[in-house]
């Protein structure tokens, strides 16, 4: 008999992921072959796969014919998968991530329609229901193939093209979730036309963010095109979404996609944004809060002497010209008292050591591990007076 | 402005996982440095990590001093992590995976003690609570570092060294779960001495299974050592556990660890086992049901002409000599009617195309995609008469 004590077996392996993000218009019009080509490219193994569709109620209320278009598209264009005829319409927005009953009902539908690991779930909507349905898909049968069709600026350029999902739990934002790449994402710009002005604007904060840490040329493009963007020029928005999504995906590919480390560059400007969203009871949109966070960290970078005054002004001016505001009443009332708490909560949220990005220039991020309390307070006071 | 329609961005990346499985005895005795060496090998990033411990009640009832030993071990041997003083004792066994309240209370504790993504959860117990706590850890903050200390034969040689977790939901076994490798596994053989005879035996079915599909020399070792194993020789069991765990881990490393395909060789003998566990209301243990499943597939392989009579008898004799029985009353009553249903449910469980292993010899598996209904029924009738 061999001596077994203190023997060690090492397990190590790599898991390979890949998915494509398609940029298109009128995805479900019969002439558009994007979706049907995707299914044709998928490996067949002799079994007919099912697909179960969840749709954001807001979209259906703007495009009442959409449900019928989807049924017709699958009926006429797609042979290899079987659409479940009940298209499930669910209320969108943050509350879908808050109440457990929404998530439970998605899981129940997955069970009811016998959706297995090799079938598909398609979710059409804003970032909130993408996160919620995505989480249900990720844990049912340990992961069902997910197709995302994001319909807001934020979800098309950021959340919907990434690898995360979540729901809120125990009163905490995104407490439960997983890293689970989709099998495909379809960004259809025609959905963006029905967004209200706040949601049209909100997602642009992520574009400013990613330009600041990755791409000064894109920052200049945003400066030049902010008037068109504000006037809801769809072509300008398509370019913004495409470029921002590309920068996000390049980051995911080259970095630490499942965030095992403590550094999360894409969370630039987010440490205070999270707190502000929370303080406002989520009446301030994610992107609106990110705009405030970007402004605060920009001012802090300037006050530290890392960022020059000219660049600091250009950043604040771009945010303002896109229509973002920094003087939310909630900030004036008690924002200052929450600065240190917000930093500590962000550290806990990342886990491990506090790691933040600040700027030493447009397109030139700088990693830091602590913030000077006095400078931070000054930056904050500048901000609410801007 | 560039034309964006029908543009495509491809995201592809690899995620690297690694963990070690340590084989030891008396893990929490002060002289045993295995655990403290593990923590010393972990990267420090300047922040002190917490560790929250969950323990199977059965273990505490057999080793009342264990809680104190754990506290003392951390106090004296481990400087880099901070033990949460409340060691959380939870009821073990399958019911811990059934009632949502157990899982919810684990998630609440994670929240209450502020366990972040870079802190640790340690779970000590049988496969059931490893699965349940593992699932809670995997989805809280999108994944907290998990240390598993399996305490049954089955969990030490199979479930605890792998990459899966789950809970039962909507009345379905393992309906919710994820693939989430642990950061380390500690197999302490001294826990096995307090197992009752059924749990001591049950886990050996997985060793027979893996020997049949991967390692004929190990099969011979099992034949030779079955008397010692039945007499609860701990050294023999340590060898069985080590060898079986090694074969499992080698399979995971070399194959499809997150089971994106439809083939799951480690599920040999499991298609009918799952049904039998369910029909018995989980009064038949997983390993006991696997032994029945192995016997059924062995007989089927023989009746197909793939396996010779001598090898067929050796397999059935080994299972019997280890103390497994095939004539469960539930099988005689209505097992036959469930054969086809069980096959279809297994197909759904895998997703996609039905893919099963049968044997063309000891150590020589053979993939098939359908079973002959008449031969299967004959195999079943042979089985319940054995
Ligand atoms: N998973 C990630 O990596 C990630 C990243 C960032 C943000 N998020 C999450 O994304 C969510 C925010 O997403 P969001 O900004 O898209 O908001 P949202 O999903 O709440 O949508 C905003 C509102 O617009 C409606 N809507 C959606 N599409 C529409 C359309 N085409 N026309 C008209 N109305 C439409 C929705 O029903 C909702 O009422 C937050 O929950 C946030 O936590 C996730
Ligand atoms: N995740 C996977 O890959 C995987 C693989 C196979 C099985 N499983 C799961 O594992 C579970 C079965 O695990 P199991 O066979 O360990 O059963 P178990 O966890 O139900 O344990 C059996 C009984 O033994 C008790 N016990 C545990 N350790 C003990 C000890 N050292 N001394 C005395 N009593 C002890 C438990 O409290 C329980 O009552 C099932 O839920 C099954 O689905 C998971
Ligand atoms: Zn964001
Ligand atoms: Zn098994």
Coordinates of C-alpha atoms and ligand atoms in Angstrom, one line a residue, chain B residues 154 158 206 209 270 286 290, ligand 4:
Chain B
X154 CA -18.2 9.9 -2.3
X158 CA -15.7 12.3 -6.7
X206 CA -17.8 5.7 -8.2
X209 CA -17.2 3.2 -12.4
X270 CA -25.8 7.3 -14.1
X286 CA -26.4 8.2 -4.9
X290 CA -24.9 4.2 -9.3
Ligands
LIG4 ZN1 -21.9 9.9 -9.4

